PDB file of C-alpha atoms in Angstrom:
ATOM      1  CA  LEU A  22       0.000   0.000   0.000  1.00 92.00           C
ATOM      2  CA  TYR A  23       2.715   2.493   0.974  1.00 94.00           C
ATOM      3  CA  LEU A  24       4.690   1.642  -2.160  1.00 96.00           C
ATOM      4  CA  ALA A  25       1.611   2.326  -4.310  1.00 96.00           C
ATOM      5  CA  ILE A  26       0.859   5.587  -2.460  1.00 94.00           C
ATOM      6  CA  GLY A  27       4.441   6.767  -2.906  1.00 95.00           C
ATOM      7  CA  ILE A  28       4.404   5.946  -6.625  1.00 96.00           C
ATOM      8  CA  ALA A  29       1.017   7.601  -7.230  1.00 94.00           C
ATOM      9  CA  ALA A  30       1.865  10.782  -5.279  1.00 93.00           C
ATOM     10  CA  SER A  31       5.219  11.058  -7.039  1.00 94.00           C
ATOM     11  CA  ILE A  32       3.696  10.655 -10.512  1.00 93.00           C
ATOM     12  CA  ILE A  33       1.093  13.350  -9.833  1.00 88.00           C
ATOM     13  CA  GLY A  34       3.812  15.755  -8.714  1.00 87.00           C
ATOM     14  CA  ALA A  35       6.147  14.925 -11.602  1.00 89.00           C
ATOM     15  CA  LEU A  36       3.665  15.032 -14.508  1.00 85.00           C
ATOM     16  CA  PRO A  37       3.439  18.815 -15.168  1.00 81.00           C
ATOM     17  CA  PHE A  38       6.188  20.318 -17.317  1.00 77.00           C
ATOM     18  CA  GLY A  39       9.028  21.655 -15.191  1.00 79.00           C
ATOM     19  CA  LEU A  40      12.789  22.167 -15.157  1.00 81.00           C
ATOM     20  CA  VAL A  41      13.624  18.485 -14.707  1.00 87.00           C
ATOM     21  CA  ASN A  42      11.120  17.204 -17.285  1.00 84.00           C
ATOM     22  CA  LEU A  43      12.332  19.625 -19.950  1.00 81.00           C
ATOM     23  CA  SER A  44      15.959  18.774 -19.218  1.00 83.00           C
ATOM     24  CA  VAL A  45      15.180  15.067 -19.631  1.00 86.00           C
ATOM     25  CA  LEU A  46      13.411  15.791 -22.931  1.00 82.00           C
ATOM     26  CA  GLN A  47      16.420  17.771 -24.149  1.00 79.00           C
ATOM     27  CA  SER A  48      18.878  15.027 -23.211  1.00 81.00           C
ATOM     28  CA  ALA A  49      16.721  12.288 -24.758  1.00 83.00           C
ATOM     29  CA  VAL A  50      16.315  14.072 -28.095  1.00 77.00           C
ATOM     30  CA  ASN A  51      19.887  15.346 -28.361  1.00 78.00           C
ATOM     31  CA  LYS A  52      21.912  12.540 -26.785  1.00 81.00           C
ATOM     32  CA  GLY A  53      19.633   9.506 -26.626  1.00 82.00           C
ATOM     33  CA  ILE A  54      17.487   7.941 -23.914  1.00 85.00           C
ATOM     34  CA  ARG A  55      20.444   6.526 -21.968  1.00 86.00           C
ATOM     35  CA  SER A  56      21.793  10.025 -21.392  1.00 83.00           C
ATOM     36  CA  THR A  57      18.731  10.834 -19.259  1.00 86.00           C
ATOM     37  CA  LEU A  58      19.589   8.270 -16.568  1.00 89.00           C
ATOM     38  CA  PRO A  59      22.052  10.476 -14.592  1.00 90.00           C
ATOM     39  CA  VAL A  60      19.725  13.509 -14.654  1.00 89.00           C
ATOM     40  CA  SER A  61      16.720  11.388 -13.665  1.00 92.00           C
ATOM     41  CA  THR A  62      18.658   9.693 -10.865  1.00 93.00           C
ATOM     42  CA  GLY A  63      19.860  13.004  -9.449  1.00 93.00           C
ATOM     43  CA  ALA A  64      16.355  14.439  -9.510  1.00 93.00           C
ATOM     44  CA  SER A  65      14.954  11.291  -7.873  1.00 94.00           C
ATOM     45  CA  VAL A  66      17.459  11.490  -5.004  1.00 95.00           C
ATOM     46  CA  VAL A  67      16.276  15.025  -4.241  1.00 95.00           C
ATOM     47  CA  GLU A  68      12.666  13.838  -4.581  1.00 95.00           C
ATOM     48  CA  ILE A  69      13.309  11.302  -1.806  1.00 96.00           C
ATOM     49  CA  GLY A  70      14.517  14.157   0.409  1.00 95.00           C
ATOM     50  CA  TYR A  71      11.413  16.172  -0.435  1.00 94.00           C
ATOM     51  CA  GLY A  72       9.298  13.117   0.372  1.00 94.00           C
ATOM     52  CA  MET A  73      10.960  12.851   3.800  1.00 94.00           C
ATOM     53  CA  ALA A  74      10.212  16.527   4.401  1.00 92.00           C
ATOM     54  CA  GLY A  75       6.627  15.879   3.351  1.00 89.00           C
ATOM     55  CA  ILE A  76       6.270  13.021   5.844  1.00 90.00           C
ATOM     56  CA  PHE A  77       7.472  14.976   8.868  1.00 88.00           C
ATOM     57  CA  ALA A  78       5.994  18.351   7.898  1.00 85.00           C
ATOM     58  CA  GLY A  79       2.709  16.693   6.967  1.00 79.00           C
ATOM     59  CA  LYS A  80       2.452  14.927  10.325  1.00 79.00           C
ATOM     60  CA  PHE A  81       3.344  18.127  12.180  1.00 80.00           C
ATOM     61  CA  ILE A  82       0.813  20.233  10.279  1.00 76.00           C
ATOM     62  CA  TRP A  83      -1.944  17.667  10.730  1.00 70.00           C
ATOM     63  CA  GLU A  84      -1.310  17.144  14.463  1.00 72.00           C
ATOM     64  CA  TYR A  85      -1.614  20.857  15.199  1.00 70.00           C
ATOM     65  CA  THR A  86      -4.375  21.797  12.802  1.00 67.00           C
ATOM     66  CA  HIS A  87      -6.706  18.799  12.277  1.00 66.00           C
ATOM     67  CA  ASN A  88      -9.306  20.201  14.691  1.00 69.00           C
ATOM     68  CA  ASN A  89      -9.095  23.682  13.200  1.00 70.00           C
ATOM     69  CA  LEU A  90     -11.982  24.308  10.791  1.00 73.00           C
ATOM     70  CA  TRP A  91     -10.339  27.446   9.415  1.00 73.00           C
ATOM     71  CA  PHE A  92      -7.245  25.445   8.465  1.00 71.00           C
ATOM     72  CA  HIS A  93      -9.434  23.109   6.412  1.00 70.00           C
ATOM     73  CA  ILE A  94     -11.225  26.022   4.775  1.00 77.00           C
ATOM     74  CA  ILE A  95      -7.972  27.815   3.906  1.00 76.00           C
ATOM     75  CA  SER A  96      -6.285  24.594   2.702  1.00 73.00           C
ATOM     76  CA  ALA A  97      -9.276  23.638   0.565  1.00 78.00           C
ATOM     77  CA  SER A  98      -9.412  27.161  -0.877  1.00 83.00           C
ATOM     78  CA  ILE A  99      -5.724  27.089  -1.807  1.00 79.00           C
ATOM     79  CA  LEU A 100      -6.055  23.643  -3.379  1.00 77.00           C
ATOM     80  CA  LEU A 101      -9.192  24.676  -5.259  1.00 84.00           C
ATOM     81  CA  ALA A 102      -7.610  27.887  -6.559  1.00 85.00           C
ATOM     82  CA  THR A 103      -4.457  26.012  -7.611  1.00 81.00           C
ATOM     83  CA  GLY A 104      -6.575  23.368  -9.309  1.00 79.00           C
ATOM     84  CA  VAL A 105      -8.539  25.980 -11.240  1.00 86.00           C
ATOM     85  CA  VAL A 106      -5.313  27.694 -12.328  1.00 81.00           C
ATOM     86  CA  PHE A 107      -3.884  24.391 -13.564  1.00 75.00           C
ATOM     87  CA  PHE A 108      -7.123  23.579 -15.356  1.00 80.00           C
ATOM     88  CA  ILE A 109      -7.367  26.835 -17.319  1.00 82.00           C
ATOM     89  CA  ARG A 110      -3.755  27.913 -17.774  1.00 71.00           C
ATOM     90  CA  LYS A 111      -1.867  27.681 -21.026  1.00 66.00           C
ATOM     91  CA  SER A 112       1.718  26.502 -20.634  1.00 59.00           C
ATOM     92  CA  LYS A 113       4.507  28.047 -22.630  1.00 55.00           C
ATOM     93  CA  PHE A 114       6.655  25.238 -23.950  1.00 53.00           C
ATOM     94  CA  GLU A 115      10.231  26.243 -24.634  1.00 54.00           C
ATOM     95  CA  PHE A 116      12.718  23.666 -25.818  1.00 52.00           C
ATOM     96  CA  ASN A 117      16.455  24.077 -26.179  1.00 53.00           C
ATOM     97  CA  PHE A 118      17.929  21.765 -28.806  1.00 47.00           C
ATOM     98  CA  ASN A 119      21.502  22.511 -27.754  1.00 47.00           C
ATOM     99  CA  PRO A 120      21.762  21.805 -24.017  1.00 50.00           C
ATOM    100  CA  THR A 121      25.171  22.442 -22.503  1.00 51.00           C
ATOM    101  CA  PHE A 122      24.607  20.799 -19.122  1.00 58.00           C
ATOM    102  CA  GLY A 123      23.664  17.354 -17.933  1.00 67.00           C
ATOM    103  CA  GLY A 124      24.502  14.577 -15.507  1.00 80.00           C
ATOM    104  CA  PHE A 125      23.664  13.544 -11.970  1.00 88.00           C
ATOM    105  CA  SER A 126      24.618  16.836 -10.311  1.00 88.00           C
ATOM    106  CA  TYR A 127      22.561  18.745 -12.876  1.00 86.00           C
ATOM    107  CA  GLY A 128      19.497  16.655 -11.999  1.00 87.00           C
ATOM    108  CA  VAL A 129      20.091  17.345  -8.311  1.00 91.00           C
ATOM    109  CA  LEU A 130      20.471  21.084  -8.925  1.00 90.00           C
ATOM    110  CA  LEU A 131      17.363  21.342 -11.115  1.00 87.00           C
ATOM    111  CA  ASN A 132      15.148  19.615  -8.552  1.00 90.00           C
ATOM    112  CA  LEU A 133      16.605  21.681  -5.706  1.00 90.00           C
ATOM    113  CA  LEU A 134      15.697  24.812  -7.673  1.00 87.00           C
ATOM    114  CA  SER A 135      12.139  23.519  -8.114  1.00 84.00           C
ATOM    115  CA  LEU A 136      10.848  24.731  -4.750  1.00 82.00           C
ATOM    116  CA  GLN A 137       7.263  24.158  -5.879  1.00 83.00           C
ATOM    117  CA  VAL A 138       8.075  20.434  -5.690  1.00 88.00           C
ATOM    118  CA  LEU A 139       8.958  20.792  -2.001  1.00 88.00           C
ATOM    119  CA  ALA A 140       5.731  22.732  -1.430  1.00 85.00           C
ATOM    120  CA  TYR A 141       3.837  19.962  -3.220  1.00 88.00           C
ATOM    121  CA  TRP A 142       5.253  17.287  -0.936  1.00 91.00           C
ATOM    122  CA  ILE A 143       4.456  19.257   2.217  1.00 86.00           C
ATOM    123  CA  ILE A 144       0.853  19.661   1.054  1.00 84.00           C
ATOM    124  CA  ALA A 145       0.683  16.024  -0.047  1.00 86.00           C
ATOM    125  CA  GLY A 146       2.121  14.945   3.293  1.00 87.00           C
ATOM    126  CA  SER A 147      -0.516  16.830   5.279  1.00 81.00           C
ATOM    127  CA  ILE A 148      -3.317  15.428   3.088  1.00 80.00           C
ATOM    128  CA  LEU A 149      -2.026  11.853   3.363  1.00 85.00           C
ATOM    129  CA  SER A 150      -1.608  12.311   7.111  1.00 82.00           C
ATOM    130  CA  SER A 151      -5.208  13.486   7.432  1.00 75.00           C
ATOM    131  CA  ALA A 152      -6.297  10.325   5.604  1.00 76.00           C
ATOM    132  CA  GLY A 153      -4.119   8.108   7.798  1.00 80.00           C
ATOM    133  CA  LEU A 154      -2.011   7.072   4.810  1.00 85.00           C
ATOM    134  CA  LEU A 155       1.425   8.285   5.889  1.00 86.00           C
ATOM    135  CA  PRO A 156       3.932   5.644   7.042  1.00 89.00           C
ATOM    136  CA  HIS A 157       5.153   5.625  10.653  1.00 86.00           C
ATOM    137  CA  ALA A 158       7.491   2.657  11.103  1.00 90.00           C
ATOM    138  CA  PRO A 159      11.022   2.881   9.628  1.00 92.00           C
ATOM    139  CA  ALA A 160      10.366  -0.054   7.284  1.00 94.00           C
ATOM    140  CA  THR A 161       7.173   1.472   5.854  1.00 94.00           C
ATOM    141  CA  ILE A 162       8.877   4.848   5.489  1.00 94.00           C
ATOM    142  CA  VAL A 163      11.605   3.194   3.402  1.00 95.00           C
ATOM    143  CA  ILE A 164       8.941   1.485   1.275  1.00 96.00           C
ATOM    144  CA  PHE A 165       7.101   4.792   0.816  1.00 96.00           C
ATOM    145  CA  LEU A 166      10.294   6.608  -0.194  1.00 96.00           C
ATOM    146  CA  THR A 167      11.124   3.772  -2.599  1.00 96.00           C
ATOM    147  CA  GLY A 168       7.737   4.340  -4.202  1.00 96.00           C
ATOM    148  CA  ILE A 169       8.511   8.048  -4.535  1.00 96.00           C
ATOM    149  CA  ALA A 170      11.801   7.291  -6.302  1.00 96.00           C
ATOM    150  CA  MET A 171      10.109   4.753  -8.590  1.00 96.00           C
ATOM    151  CA  GLY A 172       7.316   7.181  -9.481  1.00 95.00           C
ATOM    152  CA  LYS A 173       9.749   9.994 -10.245  1.00 95.00           C
ATOM    153  CA  MET A 174      12.095   7.830 -12.294  1.00 95.00           C
ATOM    154  CA  GLY A 175       9.214   6.191 -14.136  1.00 94.00           C
ATOM    155  CA  THR A 176       7.671   9.524 -15.078  1.00 94.00           C
ATOM    156  CA  LEU A 177      10.986  10.959 -16.259  1.00 92.00           C
ATOM    157  CA  TRP A 178      11.764   7.830 -18.283  1.00 91.00           C
ATOM    158  CA  ALA A 179       8.335   8.119 -19.890  1.00 91.00           C
ATOM    159  CA  TYR A 180       9.207  11.694 -20.865  1.00 88.00           C
ATOM    160  CA  ALA A 181      12.497  10.452 -22.297  1.00 87.00           C
ATOM    161  CA  PHE A 182      10.977   7.486 -24.160  1.00 86.00           C
ATOM    162  CA  PHE A 183       8.209   9.560 -25.739  1.00 84.00           C
ATOM    163  CA  GLY A 184      10.431  12.639 -26.086  1.00 75.00           C
ATOM    164  CA  LYS A 185       9.976  13.352 -29.794  1.00 71.00           C
ATOM    165  CA  GLU A 186       6.248  12.712 -29.679  1.00 76.00           C
ATOM    166  CA  ILE A 187       5.857  14.948 -26.631  1.00 73.00           C
ATOM    167  CA  ILE A 188       7.742  17.775 -28.336  1.00 67.00           C
ATOM    168  CA  GLY A 189       5.613  17.393 -31.459  1.00 65.00           C
ATOM    169  CA  ARG A 190       2.401  17.644 -29.446  1.00 69.00           C
ATOM    170  CA  SER A 191       3.753  19.676 -26.557  1.00 62.00           C
ATOM    171  CA  GLU A 192       0.978  22.230 -26.245  1.00 64.00           C
ATOM    172  CA  ARG A 193      -1.823  19.657 -26.340  1.00 70.00           C
ATOM    173  CA  ILE A 194      -0.066  17.268 -23.950  1.00 68.00           C
ATOM    174  CA  SER A 195       0.793  20.075 -21.537  1.00 64.00           C
ATOM    175  CA  ARG A 196      -2.791  21.320 -21.580  1.00 70.00           C
ATOM    176  CA  ASN A 197      -4.204  17.837 -20.895  1.00 75.00           C
ATOM    177  CA  ILE A 198      -1.714  17.171 -18.102  1.00 72.00           C
ATOM    178  CA  ASN A 199      -2.535  20.509 -16.502  1.00 74.00           C
ATOM    179  CA  ARG A 200      -6.244  19.725 -16.703  1.00 81.00           C
ATOM    180  CA  LEU A 201      -5.703  16.306 -15.125  1.00 79.00           C
ATOM    181  CA  VAL A 202      -3.669  17.775 -12.257  1.00 77.00           C
ATOM    182  CA  GLY A 203      -6.260  20.555 -11.870  1.00 80.00           C
ATOM    183  CA  VAL A 204      -9.110  18.058 -11.546  1.00 85.00           C
ATOM    184  CA  ILE A 205      -7.141  16.002  -9.004  1.00 80.00           C
ATOM    185  CA  LEU A 206      -6.412  19.105  -6.914  1.00 78.00           C
ATOM    186  CA  MET A 207     -10.052  20.187  -6.996  1.00 84.00           C
ATOM    187  CA  LEU A 208     -11.170  16.717  -5.889  1.00 83.00           C
ATOM    188  CA  VAL A 209      -8.649  16.776  -3.049  1.00 77.00           C
ATOM    189  CA  ALA A 210      -9.935  20.234  -2.064  1.00 78.00           C
ATOM    190  CA  ALA A 211     -13.454  18.794  -1.835  1.00 82.00           C
ATOM    191  CA  VAL A 212     -12.215  15.919   0.362  1.00 75.00           C
ATOM    192  CA  VAL A 213     -10.325  18.325   2.661  1.00 71.00           C
ATOM    193  CA  MET A 214     -13.425  20.507   3.028  1.00 75.00           C
ATOM    194  CA  VAL A 215     -15.649  17.534   3.816  1.00 76.00           C
ATOM    195  CA  LYS A 216     -13.205  16.265   6.430  1.00 68.00           C
ATOM    196  CA  GLY A 217     -13.163  19.716   8.011  1.00 65.00           C
ATOM    197  CA  PHE A 218     -16.881  19.480   8.773  1.00 68.00           C
ATOM    198  CA  MET A 219     -16.800  15.882   9.975  1.00 65.00           C
TER     199      MET A 219
END
């Protein structure tokens, strides 16, 4: 269960176009799919760290706010607004066909610069904690973090494998991904609001 939760949460967070995804696309198209492994691995290592932060921050936030109705209202409002923005926004897809950087350290740096990913994991951690789906024992935490790494790597490899097709249909794919993430966020907002009144 914790492996599946980690994989699913990681995929949702990794789907929208971002610094790491675009870098993987660039490497795959310019240097081949194998060249994306170091970048993907570096990004996944950072993702594990973000997942750890999400576990502890999520538990802390939930413990001190789960009886606070206003926290649920504010959280649901933020999630709903973010979901609406994702659903209606138009992404600008910019692709560099001559990348000059790459490798493990580059993947680490790109994911460290993606602070929205850290914010995502803190929010995801608090939501999973409220649903009683965060791991507690060391063994289950390791399993959960393994799922996060698998979800991140799997998503990035999918970007690499379908690189040319994604670039050819970038605007449509980006729009559909954004809509999917928007719907998921709006559904989560509804669940958070319902739990606030229970």
